[in-house]
Tab-separated table of C-alpha atoms in Angstrom:
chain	number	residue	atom	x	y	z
S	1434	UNK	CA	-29.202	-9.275	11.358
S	1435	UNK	CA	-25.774	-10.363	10.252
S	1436	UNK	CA	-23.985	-7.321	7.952
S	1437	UNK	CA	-22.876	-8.774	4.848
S	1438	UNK	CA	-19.385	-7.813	3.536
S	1439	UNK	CA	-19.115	-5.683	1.033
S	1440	UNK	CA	-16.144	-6.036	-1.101
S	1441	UNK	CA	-13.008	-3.462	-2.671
S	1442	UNK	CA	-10.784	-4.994	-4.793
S	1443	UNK	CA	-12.228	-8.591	-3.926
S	1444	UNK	CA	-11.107	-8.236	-0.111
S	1445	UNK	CA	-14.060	-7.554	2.580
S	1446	UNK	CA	-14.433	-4.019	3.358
S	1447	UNK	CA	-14.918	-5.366	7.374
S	1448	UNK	CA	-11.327	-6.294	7.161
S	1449	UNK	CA	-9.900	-2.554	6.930
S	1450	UNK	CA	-12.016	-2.054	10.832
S	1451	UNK	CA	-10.305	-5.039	11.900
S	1452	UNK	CA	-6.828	-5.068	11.442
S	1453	UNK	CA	-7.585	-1.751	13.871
S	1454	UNK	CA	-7.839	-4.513	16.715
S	1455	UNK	CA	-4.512	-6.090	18.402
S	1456	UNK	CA	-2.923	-9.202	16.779
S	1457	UNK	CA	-3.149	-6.994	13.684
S	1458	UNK	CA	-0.581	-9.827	11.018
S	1459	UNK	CA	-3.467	-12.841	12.893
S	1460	UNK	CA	-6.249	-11.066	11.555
S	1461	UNK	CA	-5.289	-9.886	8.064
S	1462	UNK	CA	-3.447	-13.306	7.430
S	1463	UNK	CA	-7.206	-14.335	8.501
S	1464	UNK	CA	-9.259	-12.205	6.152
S	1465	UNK	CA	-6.488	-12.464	3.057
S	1466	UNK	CA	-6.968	-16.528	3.629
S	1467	UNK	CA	-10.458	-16.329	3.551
S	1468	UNK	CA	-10.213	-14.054	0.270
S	1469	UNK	CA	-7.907	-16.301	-1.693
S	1470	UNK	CA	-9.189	-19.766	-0.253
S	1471	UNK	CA	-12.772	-18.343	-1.496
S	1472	UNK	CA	-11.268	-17.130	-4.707
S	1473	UNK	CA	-12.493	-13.757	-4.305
S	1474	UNK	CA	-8.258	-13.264	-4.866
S	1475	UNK	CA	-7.241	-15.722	-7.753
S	1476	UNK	CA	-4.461	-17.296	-8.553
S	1477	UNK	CA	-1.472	-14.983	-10.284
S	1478	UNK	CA	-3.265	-12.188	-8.923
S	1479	UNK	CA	-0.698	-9.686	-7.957
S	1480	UNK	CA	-1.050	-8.143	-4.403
S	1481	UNK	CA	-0.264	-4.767	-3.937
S	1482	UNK	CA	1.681	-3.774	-0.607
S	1483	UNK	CA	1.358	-0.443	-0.831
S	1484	UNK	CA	-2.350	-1.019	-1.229
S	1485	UNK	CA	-2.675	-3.495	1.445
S	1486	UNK	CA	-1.261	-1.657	3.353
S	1487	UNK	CA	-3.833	0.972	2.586
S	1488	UNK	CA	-6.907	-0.825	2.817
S	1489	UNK	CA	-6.186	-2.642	6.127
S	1490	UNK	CA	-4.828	0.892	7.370
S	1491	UNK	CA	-1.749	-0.289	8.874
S	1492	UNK	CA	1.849	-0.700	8.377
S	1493	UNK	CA	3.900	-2.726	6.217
S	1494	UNK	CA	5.286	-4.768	9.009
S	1495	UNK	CA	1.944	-6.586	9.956
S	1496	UNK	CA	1.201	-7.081	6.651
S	1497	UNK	CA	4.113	-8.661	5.912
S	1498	UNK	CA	4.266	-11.135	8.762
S	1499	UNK	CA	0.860	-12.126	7.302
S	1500	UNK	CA	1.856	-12.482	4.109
S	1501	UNK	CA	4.949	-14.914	5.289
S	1502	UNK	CA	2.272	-17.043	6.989
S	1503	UNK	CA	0.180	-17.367	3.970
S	1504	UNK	CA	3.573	-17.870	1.967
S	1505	UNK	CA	4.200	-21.224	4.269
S	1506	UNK	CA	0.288	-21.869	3.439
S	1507	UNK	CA	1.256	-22.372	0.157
S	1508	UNK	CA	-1.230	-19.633	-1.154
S	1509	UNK	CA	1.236	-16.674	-2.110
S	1510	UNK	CA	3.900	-16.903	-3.562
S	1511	UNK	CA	6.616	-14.017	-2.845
S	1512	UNK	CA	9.115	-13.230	-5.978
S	1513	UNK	CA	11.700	-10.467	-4.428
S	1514	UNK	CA	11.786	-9.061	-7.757
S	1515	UNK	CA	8.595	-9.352	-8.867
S	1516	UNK	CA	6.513	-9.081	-6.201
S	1517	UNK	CA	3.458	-10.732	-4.164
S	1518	UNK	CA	1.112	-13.114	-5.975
S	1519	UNK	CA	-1.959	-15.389	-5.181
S	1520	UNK	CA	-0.179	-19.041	-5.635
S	1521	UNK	CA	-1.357	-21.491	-8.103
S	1522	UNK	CA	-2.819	-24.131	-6.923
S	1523	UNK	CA	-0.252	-27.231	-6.801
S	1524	UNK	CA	-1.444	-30.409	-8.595
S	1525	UNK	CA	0.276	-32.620	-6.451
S	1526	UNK	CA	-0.332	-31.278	-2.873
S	1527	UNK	CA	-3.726	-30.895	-4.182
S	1528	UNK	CA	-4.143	-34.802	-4.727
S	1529	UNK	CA	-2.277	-35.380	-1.154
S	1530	UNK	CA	-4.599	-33.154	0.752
S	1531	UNK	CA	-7.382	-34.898	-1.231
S	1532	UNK	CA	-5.927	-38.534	-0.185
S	1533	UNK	CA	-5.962	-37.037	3.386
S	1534	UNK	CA	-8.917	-35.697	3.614
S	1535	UNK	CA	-10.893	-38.903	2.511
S	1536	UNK	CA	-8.944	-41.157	4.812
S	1537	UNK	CA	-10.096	-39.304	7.774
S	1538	UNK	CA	-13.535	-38.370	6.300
S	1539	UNK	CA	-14.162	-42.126	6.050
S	1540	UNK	CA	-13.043	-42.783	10.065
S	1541	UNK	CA	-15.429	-39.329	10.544
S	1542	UNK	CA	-18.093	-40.919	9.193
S	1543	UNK	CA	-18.084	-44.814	10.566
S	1544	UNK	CA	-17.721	-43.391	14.135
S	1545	UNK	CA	-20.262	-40.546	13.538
S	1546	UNK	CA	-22.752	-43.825	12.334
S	1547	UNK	CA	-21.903	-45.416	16.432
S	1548	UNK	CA	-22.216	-42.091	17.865
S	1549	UNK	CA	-25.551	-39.940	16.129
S	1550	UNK	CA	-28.466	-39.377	18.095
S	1551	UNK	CA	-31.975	-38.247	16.810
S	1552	UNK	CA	-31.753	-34.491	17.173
S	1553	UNK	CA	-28.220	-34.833	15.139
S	1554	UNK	CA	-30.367	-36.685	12.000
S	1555	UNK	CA	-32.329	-33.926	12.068
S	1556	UNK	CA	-29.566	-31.857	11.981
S	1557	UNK	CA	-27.971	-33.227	8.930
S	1558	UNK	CA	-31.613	-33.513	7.373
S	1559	UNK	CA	-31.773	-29.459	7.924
S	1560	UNK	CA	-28.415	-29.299	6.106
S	1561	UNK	CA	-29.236	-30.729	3.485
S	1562	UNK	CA	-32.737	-28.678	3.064
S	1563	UNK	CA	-30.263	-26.216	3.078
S	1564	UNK	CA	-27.978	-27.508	0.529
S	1565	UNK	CA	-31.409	-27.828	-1.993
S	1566	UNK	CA	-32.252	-24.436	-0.793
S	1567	UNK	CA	-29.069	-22.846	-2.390
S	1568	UNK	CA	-29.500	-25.160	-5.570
S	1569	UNK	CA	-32.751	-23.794	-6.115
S	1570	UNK	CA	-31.057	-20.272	-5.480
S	1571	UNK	CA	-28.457	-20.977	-8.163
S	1572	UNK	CA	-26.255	-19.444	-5.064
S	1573	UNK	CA	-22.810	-21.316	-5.793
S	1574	UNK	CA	-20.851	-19.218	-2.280
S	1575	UNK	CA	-23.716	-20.374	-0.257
S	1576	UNK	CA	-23.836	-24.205	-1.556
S	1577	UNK	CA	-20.106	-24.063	-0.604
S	1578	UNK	CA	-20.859	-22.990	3.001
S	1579	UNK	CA	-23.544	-25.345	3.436
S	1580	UNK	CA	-21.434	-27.939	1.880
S	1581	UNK	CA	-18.917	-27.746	4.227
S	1582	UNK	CA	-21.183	-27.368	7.355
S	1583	UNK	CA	-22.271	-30.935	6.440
S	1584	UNK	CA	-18.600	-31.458	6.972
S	1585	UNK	CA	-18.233	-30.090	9.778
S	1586	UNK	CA	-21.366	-31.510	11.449
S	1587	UNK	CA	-20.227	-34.550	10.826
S	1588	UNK	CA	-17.250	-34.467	12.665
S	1589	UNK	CA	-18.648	-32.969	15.394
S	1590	UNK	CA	-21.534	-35.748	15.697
S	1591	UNK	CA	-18.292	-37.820	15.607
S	1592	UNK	CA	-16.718	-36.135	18.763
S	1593	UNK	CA	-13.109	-36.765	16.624
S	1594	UNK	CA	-12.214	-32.945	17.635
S	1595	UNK	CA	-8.186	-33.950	16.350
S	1596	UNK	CA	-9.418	-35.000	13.658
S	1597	UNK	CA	-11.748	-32.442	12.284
S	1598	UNK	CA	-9.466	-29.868	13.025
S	1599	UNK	CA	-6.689	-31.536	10.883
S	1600	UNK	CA	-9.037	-31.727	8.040
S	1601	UNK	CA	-9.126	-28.404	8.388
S	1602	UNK	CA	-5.526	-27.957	7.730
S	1603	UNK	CA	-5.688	-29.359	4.350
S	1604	UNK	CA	-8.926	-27.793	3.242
S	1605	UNK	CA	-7.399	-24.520	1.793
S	1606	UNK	CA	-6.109	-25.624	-1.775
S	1607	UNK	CA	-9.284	-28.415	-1.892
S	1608	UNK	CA	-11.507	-25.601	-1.263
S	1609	UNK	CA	-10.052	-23.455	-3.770
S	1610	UNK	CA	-10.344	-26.477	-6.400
S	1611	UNK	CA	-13.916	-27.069	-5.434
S	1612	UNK	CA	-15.386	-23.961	-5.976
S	1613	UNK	CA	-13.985	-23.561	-9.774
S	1614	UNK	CA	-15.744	-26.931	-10.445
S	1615	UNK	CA	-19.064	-25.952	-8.552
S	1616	UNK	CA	-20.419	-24.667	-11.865
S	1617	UNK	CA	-20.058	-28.013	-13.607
S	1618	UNK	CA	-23.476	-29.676	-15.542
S	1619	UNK	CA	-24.869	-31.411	-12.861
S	1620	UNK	CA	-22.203	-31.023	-9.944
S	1621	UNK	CA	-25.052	-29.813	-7.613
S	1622	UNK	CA	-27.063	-32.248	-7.832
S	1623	UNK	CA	-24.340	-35.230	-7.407
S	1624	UNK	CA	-23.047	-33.415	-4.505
S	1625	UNK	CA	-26.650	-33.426	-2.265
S	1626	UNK	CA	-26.963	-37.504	-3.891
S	1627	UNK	CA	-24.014	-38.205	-2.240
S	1628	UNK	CA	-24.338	-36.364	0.886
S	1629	UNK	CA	-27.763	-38.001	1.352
S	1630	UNK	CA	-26.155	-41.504	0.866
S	1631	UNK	CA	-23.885	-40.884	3.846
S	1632	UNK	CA	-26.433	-39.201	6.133
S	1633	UNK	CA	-28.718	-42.538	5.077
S	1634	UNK	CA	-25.652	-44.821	6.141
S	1635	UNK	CA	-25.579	-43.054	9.530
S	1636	UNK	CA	-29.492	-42.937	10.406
S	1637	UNK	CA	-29.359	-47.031	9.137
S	1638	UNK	CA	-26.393	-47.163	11.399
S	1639	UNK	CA	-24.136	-48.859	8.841
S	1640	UNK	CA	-20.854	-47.527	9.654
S	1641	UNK	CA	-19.192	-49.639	6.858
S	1642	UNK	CA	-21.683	-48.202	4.048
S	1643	UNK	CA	-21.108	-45.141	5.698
S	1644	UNK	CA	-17.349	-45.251	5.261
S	1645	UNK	CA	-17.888	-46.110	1.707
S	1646	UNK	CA	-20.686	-43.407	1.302
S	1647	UNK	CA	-17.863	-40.814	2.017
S	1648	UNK	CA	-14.869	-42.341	0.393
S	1649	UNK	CA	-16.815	-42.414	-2.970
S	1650	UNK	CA	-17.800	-38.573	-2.219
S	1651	UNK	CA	-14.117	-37.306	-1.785
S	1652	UNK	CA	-12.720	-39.516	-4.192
S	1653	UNK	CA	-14.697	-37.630	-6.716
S	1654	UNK	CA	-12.167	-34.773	-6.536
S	1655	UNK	CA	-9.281	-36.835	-6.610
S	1656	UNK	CA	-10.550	-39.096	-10.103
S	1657	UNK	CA	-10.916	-35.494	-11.584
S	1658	UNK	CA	-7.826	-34.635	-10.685
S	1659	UNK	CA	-5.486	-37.419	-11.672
S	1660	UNK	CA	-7.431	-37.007	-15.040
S	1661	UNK	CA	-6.550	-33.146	-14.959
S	1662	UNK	CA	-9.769	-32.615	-16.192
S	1663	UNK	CA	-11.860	-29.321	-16.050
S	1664	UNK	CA	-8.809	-27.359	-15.121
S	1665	UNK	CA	-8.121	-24.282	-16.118
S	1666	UNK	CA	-4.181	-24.418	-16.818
S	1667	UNK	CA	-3.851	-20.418	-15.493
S	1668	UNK	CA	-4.587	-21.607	-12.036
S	1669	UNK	CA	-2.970	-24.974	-11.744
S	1670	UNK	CA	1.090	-25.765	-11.364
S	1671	UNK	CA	1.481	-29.226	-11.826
S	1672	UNK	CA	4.441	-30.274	-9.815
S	1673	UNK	CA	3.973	-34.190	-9.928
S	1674	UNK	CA	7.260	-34.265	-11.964
């Protein structure tokens, strides 16, 4: 059975075992990305090195190095006389990485329509069971996983490895954005509706509708965006000026 994580501070108490192992900067710049991208660490929270350097059990010089890589992530930002903070979430690179991400989504999803078998249908008809499952749950953390394992599967029933691994380059300040508008009146909902339109496009083997299917789903984001709407200001920078 798979040990769930408990949490100090909002960073996973498995991280403090793991920055024991070698490549100790890889792995905390792994678990401190995972915190902030899953907003367990907000934005303008302040992070301590002293008690970083505490809970992981190591030195300040890892730490630091990981803390550099996040900084060129764009998810801390480093103030010499203020100290370490969770970045806000940029307005602008938020809307590139949105533009991005659709563009190949949509080339994702026509060649996934040329390329699905039966047993992968099935497979994207178990995700989305899934996806109801957490709805029913009211489990917002788990509908995010699920969400983006229909992603994922995706691409992988697309065999565009380059591809889905550069989506996965931009994900970090999308995924932040999506899970503060998870909560919204009916979001759910729209999200399996539009999920279920692309998986239809595939089984029907309509790679155009399928194309469309996904570049309405993304877009989504990116309407909300432009319209600034359902932000809260605290955790936004807009930068478009």
């Amino acid at each position: 059975m798979e040990r769930k994580a408990r949490t100090i501070g909002g960073i996973s108490e498995v991280s403090r075992s793991r920055a024991q192992a070698p490549r100790t900067a890889d792995l905390i710049y792994r678990d401190l990305h995972r915190d902030i991208v899953s907003m367990r660490l907000k934005p303008n929270s302040k992070l301590s090195e002293k008690e970083l350097s505490e809970h992981f059990g190591v030195s300040r010089t890892p730490l630091r190095e990981a803390i550099q890589r996040l900084a060129e992530d764009g998810l801390v930002a480093v103030f010499p006389q203020a100290g370490t903070f969770v970045a806000p979430i940029p307005v602008r690179l938020l809307m590139e990485s949105i533009l991005i991400r659709r563009a190949l989504e949509v080339v994702i999803a026509q060649t996934a329509t040329e390329m699905a078998v039966a047993q992968d249908i099935r497979d994207i008809d178990a995700n989305l069971a899934e996806l109801e499952g957490a709805v029913n749950a009211g489990d917002l953390g788990e509908f995010h996983r699920i969400d983006s394992e229909f992603h994922r599967l995706i691409g992988r029933i697309s065999g565009l490895g380059t591809v889905s691994n550069t989506i996965e380059h931009v994900r970090a300040q999308i995924d932040r954005y999506r899970l503060m508008t998870l909560p919204q009146a009916g979001r759910l909902t729209r999200v399996i509706t539009e999920h279920r339109a692309v998986r239809d496009a595939i089984a029907g083997r309509d790679a155009a509708r399928a194309g469309e299917a996904m570049a309405f789903h993304i877009g989504q984001m990116l309407d909300e965006v432009e319209a600034l709407q359902h932000l809260d200001r605290d955790y936004f920078y807009d930068d478009r000026e």
